XYZ file of C-alpha atoms in Angstrom:
697
model
C -38.982 142.385 -39.820
C -41.992 141.117 -37.882
C -44.548 143.678 -36.581
C -44.388 143.602 -32.558
C -47.169 144.029 -30.133
C -47.013 145.180 -26.827
C -48.718 143.928 -23.552
C -50.342 145.854 -20.709
C -48.196 146.840 -17.692
C -44.723 145.360 -16.913
C -41.673 146.728 -15.020
C -37.783 146.906 -15.915
C -35.998 145.807 -12.782
C -32.335 145.440 -12.453
C -31.000 142.806 -14.632
C -28.001 141.115 -12.504
C -27.067 138.866 -15.265
C -23.370 139.763 -15.996
C -21.923 137.908 -13.284
C -23.038 134.535 -14.430
C -22.576 135.072 -18.223
C -18.982 135.841 -18.147
C -17.876 132.236 -18.847
C -19.331 129.165 -20.762
C -21.286 126.418 -19.283
C -19.371 124.695 -16.747
C -18.937 120.943 -15.899
C -19.277 119.572 -12.391
C -17.924 116.116 -10.949
C -20.892 113.818 -9.810
C -21.629 114.266 -5.928
C -21.448 111.637 -3.660
C -25.137 110.823 -3.354
C -27.961 111.815 -5.909
C -31.500 112.382 -4.526
C -33.575 111.833 -7.632
C -37.356 113.111 -6.393
C -40.257 110.919 -8.008
C -42.370 114.084 -8.150
C -41.024 115.790 -11.522
C -44.021 117.118 -13.083
C -47.361 118.704 -12.304
C -49.039 115.391 -12.201
C -48.704 112.457 -10.023
C -45.486 111.171 -8.544
C -43.562 108.387 -10.581
C -43.993 104.848 -9.611
C -40.576 103.222 -8.376
C -39.503 100.476 -10.699
C -36.230 99.748 -8.671
C -35.345 98.341 -5.355
C -32.738 99.232 -2.670
C -29.560 97.519 -3.619
C -29.991 97.140 -7.256
C -27.226 98.601 -9.510
C -28.560 100.779 -12.549
C -26.762 102.046 -15.401
C -26.971 105.839 -16.739
C -30.266 106.241 -18.315
C -32.037 103.387 -16.945
C -35.657 103.998 -15.714
C -35.683 104.518 -11.856
C -39.581 105.055 -11.927
C -42.437 105.011 -14.631
C -45.215 107.689 -15.414
C -48.186 107.416 -13.033
C -50.861 109.025 -15.572
C -50.985 111.499 -18.337
C -49.366 114.162 -16.321
C -46.980 112.372 -14.790
C -43.276 112.217 -16.143
C -40.669 109.323 -16.049
C -37.496 109.396 -13.876
C -34.131 108.082 -14.738
C -30.774 107.412 -13.434
C -28.204 110.356 -14.199
C -25.316 108.072 -13.823
C -24.468 104.265 -13.089
C -24.420 103.205 -9.589
C -26.214 101.385 -6.684
C -29.852 102.396 -5.246
C -29.203 103.076 -1.454
C -32.722 104.041 -0.549
C -36.375 104.719 -1.528
C -38.293 106.934 0.668
C -39.218 110.447 1.794
C -36.343 113.103 1.636
C -36.450 116.900 1.573
C -37.918 118.522 -1.451
C -37.267 121.704 -3.164
C -40.687 123.128 -2.356
C -41.894 126.342 0.335
C -43.317 123.923 2.583
C -40.151 121.801 3.320
C -42.326 118.386 3.388
C -40.276 115.406 2.287
C -41.451 113.601 -0.838
C -40.544 110.174 -2.268
C -36.921 109.837 -3.478
C -34.587 107.346 -4.999
C -31.137 107.647 -3.766
C -28.498 106.684 -6.006
C -24.788 106.323 -5.236
C -22.641 106.855 -7.998
C -20.068 104.354 -8.928
C -17.691 106.519 -11.061
C -18.231 104.852 -14.379
C -20.786 106.650 -15.952
C -21.723 103.433 -17.636
C -24.870 103.919 -20.254
C -27.423 101.675 -21.149
C -28.042 101.119 -24.652
C -29.930 104.088 -26.590
C -32.698 103.729 -28.890
C -32.871 107.147 -31.009
C -36.303 107.535 -32.898
C -36.755 108.373 -36.624
C -39.096 110.940 -36.043
C -39.296 111.816 -39.725
C -41.216 108.282 -40.241
C -42.837 107.817 -36.859
C -46.400 109.078 -36.265
C -47.205 111.769 -33.707
C -48.447 108.922 -30.918
C -44.901 107.232 -31.151
C -43.316 110.554 -30.741
C -45.278 111.327 -27.756
C -44.819 107.940 -26.085
C -40.907 108.503 -26.807
C -40.827 111.803 -24.917
C -42.837 110.387 -22.024
C -40.853 107.677 -21.695
C -37.734 109.793 -21.846
C -39.285 112.103 -18.877
C -39.231 115.564 -21.054
C -40.773 118.197 -19.310
C -41.026 121.847 -19.784
C -38.117 123.394 -18.147
C -39.218 126.996 -18.398
C -40.441 126.285 -14.725
C -43.871 125.054 -15.194
C -42.529 121.367 -15.783
C -45.679 120.395 -17.714
C -45.344 117.114 -19.752
C -43.738 118.034 -23.214
C -45.583 115.027 -24.848
C -49.168 116.585 -24.047
C -48.064 120.015 -25.264
C -47.211 118.145 -28.790
C -50.689 116.762 -29.112
C -52.000 119.615 -30.739
C -51.958 119.689 -34.503
C -52.531 121.878 -37.593
C -51.359 125.218 -35.558
C -50.563 128.223 -37.293
C -47.584 129.349 -35.094
C -44.972 127.786 -32.825
C -43.304 130.331 -30.574
C -40.008 129.750 -29.009
C -39.487 131.088 -25.841
C -35.811 132.504 -25.441
C -36.941 135.849 -23.554
C -35.524 134.636 -20.121
C -36.726 138.041 -18.912
C -36.334 137.743 -15.029
C -33.374 139.224 -13.268
C -30.165 136.720 -12.403
C -31.359 133.794 -14.830
C -29.106 133.248 -17.608
C -29.027 129.413 -18.482
C -31.256 129.712 -21.538
C -29.067 132.745 -22.818
C -25.947 130.462 -22.371
C -27.811 127.513 -23.824
C -28.834 129.454 -26.936
C -25.073 130.798 -27.219
C -23.191 127.430 -27.080
C -25.914 124.626 -28.172
C -28.166 126.772 -30.814
C -27.766 123.500 -33.373
C -29.461 121.416 -31.017
C -31.990 123.729 -29.939
C -33.008 123.907 -33.936
C -33.089 120.254 -34.033
C -35.618 120.334 -31.381
C -37.682 122.970 -33.208
C -37.626 120.914 -36.490
C -39.299 117.874 -34.508
C -41.795 119.900 -32.748
C -42.824 121.628 -35.559
C -43.262 118.461 -37.549
C -45.574 117.115 -34.798
C -47.762 120.142 -34.631
C -47.752 120.870 -38.282
C -46.770 124.437 -37.380
C -47.109 126.918 -40.446
C -44.366 129.144 -38.930
C -42.012 129.436 -36.329
C -41.134 132.543 -34.250
C -38.242 132.364 -31.966
C -38.563 135.600 -29.317
C -34.959 136.689 -27.583
C -34.898 139.886 -25.571
C -32.767 142.281 -27.100
C -30.008 142.145 -24.014
C -29.149 139.192 -25.237
C -27.277 139.936 -28.610
C -24.936 136.861 -28.530
C -27.738 134.442 -28.293
C -29.720 136.364 -30.868
C -26.547 135.980 -33.243
C -26.153 132.268 -32.429
C -29.918 131.275 -33.008
C -29.836 133.212 -36.624
C -26.695 131.276 -37.801
C -28.487 127.882 -36.915
C -31.689 128.832 -38.387
C -29.974 130.013 -41.493
C -31.412 128.009 -44.691
C -34.676 127.564 -42.608
C -37.882 129.372 -42.612
C -37.692 129.788 -38.787
C -37.576 133.551 -37.907
C -35.307 135.048 -34.861
C -37.414 137.956 -33.348
C -35.703 140.440 -31.066
C -38.085 141.788 -28.557
C -37.836 144.712 -26.159
C -36.601 144.015 -22.649
C -39.479 144.082 -20.046
C -40.503 141.836 -17.436
C -42.580 139.929 -17.692
C -42.206 139.232 -21.560
C -41.194 135.768 -21.005
C -44.717 134.697 -19.857
C -46.369 132.439 -22.461
C -49.336 134.793 -22.951
C -47.133 137.976 -23.000
C -44.863 136.285 -25.666
C -47.802 135.170 -27.768
C -49.149 138.674 -27.336
C -45.904 140.601 -28.503
C -45.000 138.380 -31.446
C -48.456 137.526 -33.022
C -50.631 140.217 -31.406
C -53.249 137.531 -30.117
C -54.689 137.739 -26.465
C -55.233 134.376 -25.126
C -58.429 135.256 -22.953
C -59.215 133.407 -19.607
C -60.355 129.886 -19.660
C -58.911 129.635 -23.435
C -56.025 127.337 -24.530
C -53.374 128.876 -27.029
C -53.676 125.970 -28.860
C -57.185 126.811 -29.565
C -56.155 129.766 -31.154
C -53.640 128.304 -33.065
C -50.504 128.966 -31.356
C -48.154 127.028 -28.921
C -45.399 127.893 -27.259
C -42.225 126.172 -26.178
C -38.922 127.133 -24.190
C -35.416 126.828 -25.807
C -34.356 124.233 -22.922
C -37.253 122.037 -23.567
C -36.646 122.067 -27.367
C -33.066 121.143 -26.699
C -34.184 118.070 -24.399
C -36.404 117.031 -26.865
C -33.793 116.747 -29.689
C -31.634 114.641 -27.136
C -34.405 112.327 -26.329
C -35.468 111.790 -30.051
C -32.263 112.192 -32.005
C -29.887 110.419 -29.499
C -32.426 108.319 -27.144
C -31.034 110.291 -24.059
C -33.556 110.596 -21.098
C -33.861 113.847 -19.188
C -30.627 113.494 -17.043
C -29.488 117.009 -16.460
C -29.833 120.730 -17.061
C -28.328 124.063 -17.222
C -28.305 125.912 -13.764
C -27.594 129.508 -13.040
C -26.011 129.452 -9.602
C -25.296 133.318 -8.812
C -25.543 135.575 -6.015
C -23.328 135.475 -2.949
C -20.938 133.127 -4.344
C -17.224 133.160 -5.710
C -17.580 131.386 -8.910
C -21.070 132.478 -10.281
C -21.447 130.624 -13.637
C -23.767 128.249 -15.476
C -23.414 124.508 -14.719
C -24.411 121.567 -16.471
C -26.000 119.558 -13.306
C -27.232 116.158 -13.095
C -30.697 115.896 -11.512
C -30.681 114.979 -8.116
C -27.679 116.486 -7.145
C -27.727 117.876 -3.265
C -28.198 121.776 -3.817
C -25.968 122.206 -0.663
C -23.214 120.437 -2.528
C -23.646 122.746 -5.585
C -23.413 126.099 -3.820
C -20.465 124.750 -2.214
C -18.824 124.125 -5.781
C -19.936 127.478 -6.698
C -18.044 128.867 -3.398
C -20.920 130.087 -1.491
C -19.579 132.396 0.853
C -22.027 131.364 3.984
C -23.586 127.816 4.181
C -26.272 129.527 6.349
C -27.474 132.112 4.187
C -31.002 131.819 2.567
C -31.089 130.599 -0.865
C -33.729 131.448 -3.870
C -34.437 128.760 -6.528
C -35.694 130.473 -9.465
C -35.650 134.372 -9.771
C -36.038 137.017 -7.432
C -39.783 137.861 -8.738
C -41.062 134.220 -8.878
C -38.830 132.094 -7.170
C -39.152 130.464 -3.710
C -36.736 130.466 -0.646
C -35.485 126.841 0.180
C -35.997 125.380 3.672
C -33.672 122.554 3.273
C -30.620 122.421 0.844
C -30.224 118.604 1.350
C -33.174 118.571 -1.375
C -31.930 117.139 -4.821
C -32.101 119.513 -7.904
C -35.492 118.954 -9.657
C -36.048 119.344 -13.239
C -37.513 122.868 -12.599
C -34.448 124.020 -10.905
C -33.210 126.758 -13.490
C -31.477 129.245 -10.831
C -29.841 129.091 -7.400
C -29.439 132.652 -5.900
C -27.613 132.989 -2.514
C -29.141 135.978 -0.719
C -26.643 138.779 0.485
C -28.040 142.069 2.182
C -26.334 143.940 -0.432
C -28.138 142.193 -3.284
C -31.366 141.846 -1.106
C -31.903 144.397 1.506
C -34.448 143.590 4.156
C -37.941 144.217 2.872
C -39.524 147.393 5.031
C -42.725 146.519 6.922
C -46.095 146.361 5.450
C -48.366 149.388 5.639
C -51.909 149.833 4.604
C -52.900 149.983 1.006
C -53.265 153.611 -0.086
C -55.309 152.594 -3.083
C -52.552 154.206 -5.514
C -53.347 151.939 -8.616
C -49.638 151.288 -9.317
C -50.370 147.391 -9.170
C -52.852 147.692 -11.523
C -50.886 149.653 -13.905
C -48.016 147.076 -13.745
C -50.148 144.051 -14.046
C -49.550 142.191 -17.292
C -52.815 140.364 -17.006
C -54.765 143.424 -16.703
C -56.426 142.638 -12.865
C -57.191 144.767 -10.185
C -54.672 143.631 -7.462
C -55.742 145.863 -4.718
C -59.394 144.273 -5.178
C -57.688 140.734 -4.985
C -55.849 141.643 -2.158
C -58.794 142.724 -0.060
C -60.979 139.645 -1.157
C -58.078 137.421 -0.072
C -57.330 139.108 3.217
C -60.916 138.886 4.369
C -61.463 135.315 2.851
C -64.095 136.470 0.374
C -62.745 133.773 -1.954
C -65.799 133.669 -4.186
C -65.348 137.396 -5.193
C -61.808 136.853 -5.634
C -62.418 134.231 -8.199
C -65.110 136.526 -9.972
C -62.264 138.945 -10.170
C -60.216 136.403 -12.001
C -57.908 135.316 -9.577
C -56.574 132.531 -11.559
C -55.453 134.697 -14.241
C -52.842 135.825 -12.054
C -49.331 134.708 -13.283
C -47.777 135.466 -9.800
C -44.995 137.332 -11.727
C -44.454 139.617 -8.839
C -44.736 143.054 -10.657
C -47.732 144.218 -8.526
C -45.597 143.545 -5.103
C -42.321 145.174 -6.788
C -44.275 148.669 -7.219
C -46.399 148.583 -4.281
C -45.416 151.660 -2.194
C -46.943 149.988 0.841
C -44.562 146.978 0.599
C -47.312 144.858 0.627
C -46.305 140.962 -0.404
C -49.356 140.989 -2.954
C -48.285 137.865 -4.396
C -48.368 135.645 -1.004
C -51.955 136.777 -0.470
C -52.829 135.464 -3.922
C -50.905 132.247 -3.297
C -52.951 131.991 -0.174
C -56.113 132.370 -1.754
C -55.403 130.098 -4.478
C -54.366 127.375 -2.185
C -57.677 127.838 0.108
C -59.794 127.428 -3.165
C -57.878 124.411 -4.263
C -58.226 122.939 -0.887
C -61.905 123.587 -0.591
C -62.129 121.714 -4.131
C -60.480 119.265 -2.908
C -62.463 118.769 0.138
C -65.952 119.045 -2.128
C -64.661 116.311 -4.318
C -63.942 114.030 -1.508
C -67.133 114.663 0.139
C -68.850 113.844 -3.412
C -66.763 110.769 -3.513
C -67.812 109.833 0.145
C -71.407 110.431 -0.675
C -71.024 108.413 -3.815
C -69.122 105.456 -1.970
C -72.003 105.658 0.773
C -74.867 105.760 -1.707
C -73.339 102.671 -3.560
C -72.642 101.003 -0.381
C -76.448 101.142 0.728
C -77.347 99.985 -2.921
C -75.238 97.038 -2.276
C -76.674 96.088 1.062
C -80.113 96.447 -0.237
C -79.202 94.343 -3.401
C -77.575 91.685 -1.130
C -80.839 91.377 0.915
C -82.895 90.859 -2.271
C -80.644 88.359 -3.733
C -80.735 86.863 -0.103
C -84.675 86.649 -0.024
C -85.094 85.348 -3.291
C -82.646 82.401 -3.112
C -84.326 81.567 0.361
C -87.803 81.854 -1.383
C -86.550 79.642 -4.259
C -85.240 76.762 -1.812
C -88.492 77.231 -0.098
C -90.275 76.561 -3.099
C -88.153 73.649 -4.139
C -88.622 71.885 -0.974
C -92.411 72.444 -1.131
C -92.334 70.964 -4.395
C -90.081 67.904 -3.475
C -92.543 67.279 -0.479
C -95.457 67.478 -2.728
C -94.145 65.081 -5.327
C -93.513 62.698 -2.254
C -96.788 63.082 -1.294
C -98.156 62.439 -4.514
C -96.430 59.203 -4.997
C -98.347 55.798 -4.527
C -97.388 53.367 -1.497
C -96.841 49.814 -2.592
C -99.782 47.564 -1.506
C -97.637 44.633 -0.904
C -95.773 46.393 1.946
C -98.721 47.410 4.037
C -99.159 43.739 5.757
C -95.472 43.386 6.266
C -95.021 46.778 7.939
C -98.072 46.120 10.122
C -96.343 42.816 11.275
C -93.094 44.525 11.979
C -94.694 47.229 14.051
C -96.679 44.491 16.171
C -93.243 42.607 16.618
C -91.641 45.889 18.023
C -94.396 46.451 20.307
C -94.078 43.032 21.747
C -90.622 43.248 22.144
C -90.582 46.489 23.939
C -93.528 45.303 26.035
C -91.271 42.370 27.139
C -88.253 44.356 27.698
C -90.442 46.716 30.031
C -91.750 43.769 31.845
C -88.001 42.398 32.361
C -86.832 45.624 33.592
C -89.659 45.999 36.135
C -89.205 42.629 37.429
C -85.472 43.429 37.966
C -86.292 46.691 39.769
C -88.706 45.081 41.964
C -86.290 42.107 42.862
C -83.824 42.240 45.838
C -80.087 41.391 45.683
C -79.955 37.539 45.766
C -77.692 35.599 48.306
C -74.278 34.491 46.968
C -75.485 30.686 46.528
C -78.319 32.058 43.757
C -75.845 33.954 41.984
C -74.705 31.099 39.498
C -78.222 29.890 39.130
C -79.384 33.204 38.360
C -76.565 33.847 35.844
C -77.271 30.612 33.854
C -80.816 31.630 33.603
C -80.046 34.918 32.350
C -77.641 33.294 29.635
C -80.397 30.902 28.685
C -82.846 33.817 28.545
C -80.600 35.907 26.454
C -79.720 32.725 23.760
C -83.553 32.241 23.502
C -84.095 35.762 22.675
C -81.496 36.128 20.230
C -82.964 32.651 18.580
C -86.247 34.090 18.544
C -84.832 37.376 16.926
C -83.103 34.954 14.316
C -86.403 33.008 13.647
C -88.281 36.192 13.067
C -85.676 37.895 10.605
C -85.796 34.766 8.745
C -89.343 34.425 8.592
C -89.373 38.113 7.454
C -86.895 37.499 4.639
C -89.088 34.382 3.563
C -92.420 36.681 3.506
C -90.570 39.288 1.378
C -88.999 36.706 -1.138
C -92.296 35.315 -1.187
C -94.019 38.825 -2.201
C -91.248 39.539 -4.529
C -92.127 36.147 -6.564
C -96.062 36.603 -6.336
C -97.103 40.167 -5.561
C -100.810 38.896 -5.645
C -99.969 36.423 -2.434
C -101.463 38.477 0.335
C -103.977 35.957 1.215
C -101.565 33.461 1.801
C -99.583 35.048 4.101
C -102.218 35.457 6.682
C -101.810 32.093 8.208
C -98.302 32.353 8.983
C -98.509 35.701 10.145
C -101.114 34.745 12.636
C -99.024 31.806 13.710
C -96.066 34.075 14.412
C -98.181 36.284 16.616
C -99.522 33.344 18.743
C -95.777 32.291 19.035
C -94.531 35.665 20.172
C -97.568 35.995 22.642
C -96.516 32.486 24.199
C -92.855 33.657 24.219
C -93.785 36.754 26.129
C -95.913 35.042 28.625
C -93.205 32.380 29.227
C -90.733 35.425 29.892
C -93.205 37.006 32.292
C -93.512 33.581 34.246
C -89.905 33.032 34.336
C -89.311 36.601 35.763
C -92.231 36.058 38.311
C -90.359 32.429 39.460
C -87.235 34.452 39.961
C -88.712 37.158 41.941
C -90.561 34.464 44.071
C -87.316 32.509 44.503
C -85.337 35.511 45.501
C -87.956 36.542 48.206
C -87.920 32.710 49.662
C -84.100 32.863 49.862
C -84.121 36.289 51.457
C -86.732 35.027 54.134
C -84.952 31.876 54.656
C -81.486 33.680 55.393
C -83.419 36.199 57.787
C -84.954 33.364 59.953
C -81.998 30.944 59.942
C -78.638 32.388 59.293
C -76.661 29.135 60.179
C -78.665 27.220 57.792
C -75.912 26.597 54.744
C -77.533 23.131 54.121
C -80.789 24.780 52.659
C -78.998 25.865 49.794
C -78.463 22.634 48.282
C -82.268 22.188 47.539
C -82.593 25.790 46.110
C -79.646 25.076 43.800
C -81.057 21.642 42.943
C -84.426 23.763 42.079
C -82.392 26.302 40.167
C -80.878 23.621 38.095
C -83.837 21.754 37.411
C -85.397 25.393 36.365
C -82.084 26.050 34.135
C -82.522 22.830 32.313
C -86.092 23.369 31.783
C -85.848 26.811 30.224
C -83.143 25.305 27.866
C -85.207 22.751 26.832
C -88.095 25.537 26.216
C -85.753 27.554 24.322
C -84.811 24.405 22.016
C -88.444 23.768 21.682
C -89.085 27.499 20.685
C -86.052 27.407 18.155
C -87.677 24.085 16.536
C -90.870 26.090 16.437
C -89.341 29.174 14.433
C -87.599 26.662 12.152
C -90.803 25.076 11.100
C -92.685 28.204 11.061
C -90.066 29.785 8.202
C -90.218 26.509 6.404
C -93.899 26.828 6.510
C -93.573 30.359 5.352
C -91.343 29.294 2.434
C -93.739 26.611 1.338
C -96.626 28.959 1.316
C -94.408 31.122 -1.386
C -93.963 27.910 -3.203
C -97.796 27.065 -2.828
C -98.683 30.560 -4.359
C -96.302 29.599 -7.451
C -97.872 26.011 -7.642
C -101.402 25.624 -6.317
C -101.077 21.904 -6.060
C -99.133 22.172 -2.653
C -101.736 23.629 -0.870
C -102.101 20.195 1.219
C -98.485 20.215 2.368
C -98.763 23.901 3.585
C -101.933 22.601 5.634
C -100.172 19.825 7.270
C -96.998 22.277 8.267
C -99.383 24.716 9.989
C -100.926 22.127 11.942
C -97.486 21.053 13.000
C -96.515 24.437 14.067
C -99.727 24.711 16.337
C -98.722 21.408 18.148
C -95.348 22.578 18.793
C -96.418 25.734 19.895
C -98.963 24.127 22.463
C -96.342 22.087 23.886
C -93.893 24.812 24.424
C -96.492 26.696 26.280
C -97.508 23.723 28.584
C -93.534 23.294 29.219
C -93.212 26.837 30.271
C -96.345 26.345 32.586
C -94.767 23.336 34.088
C -91.302 25.127 34.723
C -93.161 27.866 36.410
C -95.215 25.679 38.561
C -91.731 23.781 39.339
C -90.250 27.083 40.461
C -92.821 28.028 42.613
C -93.215 24.852 44.395
C -89.489 24.867 45.115
C -89.463 28.293 46.502
C -92.520 27.216 48.799
C -90.640 24.051 49.971
C -87.444 26.438 50.650
C -89.592 28.765 52.755
C -90.979 26.222 54.845
C -87.581 24.499 55.557
C -86.824 27.890 56.731
C -89.723 28.072 59.218
C -88.644 27.316 62.736
């Protein structure tokens, strides 16, 4: 027989277990709807993997874990997903959480199950199987089981079958009826943890459970130990102390001392997940208190709690209901919530079982709370610090070592709800830590943003500087490149020609601005003269273009032919000057004719016959302009031929005499064109004077 140890404090409240242990575990039909909350562990809520309207089979994954501390959620039966969203949750706050609502189809159709050969699998594969099956601690803490099996080379595996809290008897019935399944789970856990010994602690008020477990463990090295009934012997630290004598100090894990503790319900779920490939879809729930059929029921996860109480025959649907035990449980704000994996007991309250608590009075510092505290704390000091919000001092007094068992509140003569104050202080500290983390994260994000802005500015400045340097280098390269010498004369000639054309255009514009509107009889003559002038200008432009192309071709054929182009270029400049002078003379003649016509019309409005000599004069002038244009075109053609001959002479020096003759012809033609233009100007002037004389009275 193993030696037993004791822990400090503890109480002996009434048990109230007999009402639910008189019958075996009861099966229930499926409810109309199942509300499976996604938050089924101490970690993050699982992420949904199904959609509204989708049909699922029993055991199919509804949501996958979100992190190490998260647990998967599965369909307790086959049916259709009708909603995914906020729904009331079994929590004191009453706040809704994301929930998958499943409408059963009554077929209870399983998806294919995949058992695991745990004896051949390594520890990592086993832990992945348990996480995928959604197995968590069923003693109330819902800590992910795959993490509890991560430790190795442990001296002792402690199996918790104490179930010390009043009213709760689900573990008792599980050990009575399904001891073999629990032992299968013990084998798997002991293999994963490589435990040296296995100790199964059961309170001595459960003789049938002790006998069943002893029979199931026959032929193994597992030892079933009967321990004294005392609350809270079912706490992990307290049970480890009773069975091994090891005290787990503050801030230390039991695994650091070579011990791990698992609940019998958790071990049974491990066996179903590994040996049968079944996720955690249901659990045993004690339904007791003010109900007609108090018993332990096997209930699907997500079953509405109000519907479950109706199946047990609750006497008053408006009564308060406790989930858990009377010492550590919570009062449910909304019975529409679905059953969570942590829901081990439902107690319908009545005044007979739970008389109204007397009003709170002042603390008399009797010390009874300190005597009853199993964690060996000073509850009265924690109470004062929590009430005065001196949270730092409360932490110094090991506030977080409190397991919230309620023993101090149970023995307090002043009826102070001490655990409520401790929960408030813990929540305030957690909130302050969250705010601090949020502030730290915000500061880090701000600092990184400032760093990013400065980095972007620096990179932008570097890019601009690089582009500026590249542009400067390009300009320097262009400036250093030599300009071909053969292009200089041509460019000079083009600039002179452009200047001459601009000067001629300005002269024509000034003449047109000074001219008055002509009478109707002069319109036709002026239009003809304008067309002749335009055609002459176009002919000159064509001649200049031909001469430029000929010069360019000559330069390409003989780059050293710069001296040979000088006579041609000079001739072109003289011709251009003569053309400009001729255009200016024509403009002056047109102006004079317009002035004369205007004076004649003003002196004799009826002198229509005077239009005939003027019109005849305009025809002669037009004819002379056309002849002059033809002469200029011939001169330009001859100039182009001369340029071509000069290029040929550069290639063949014997042709110099021919080029000289051509040049002489060009000069004679130019002189003739100038004389013709002057004659036309004189004729127009004489015609204008005669018209003016005829118009005089």
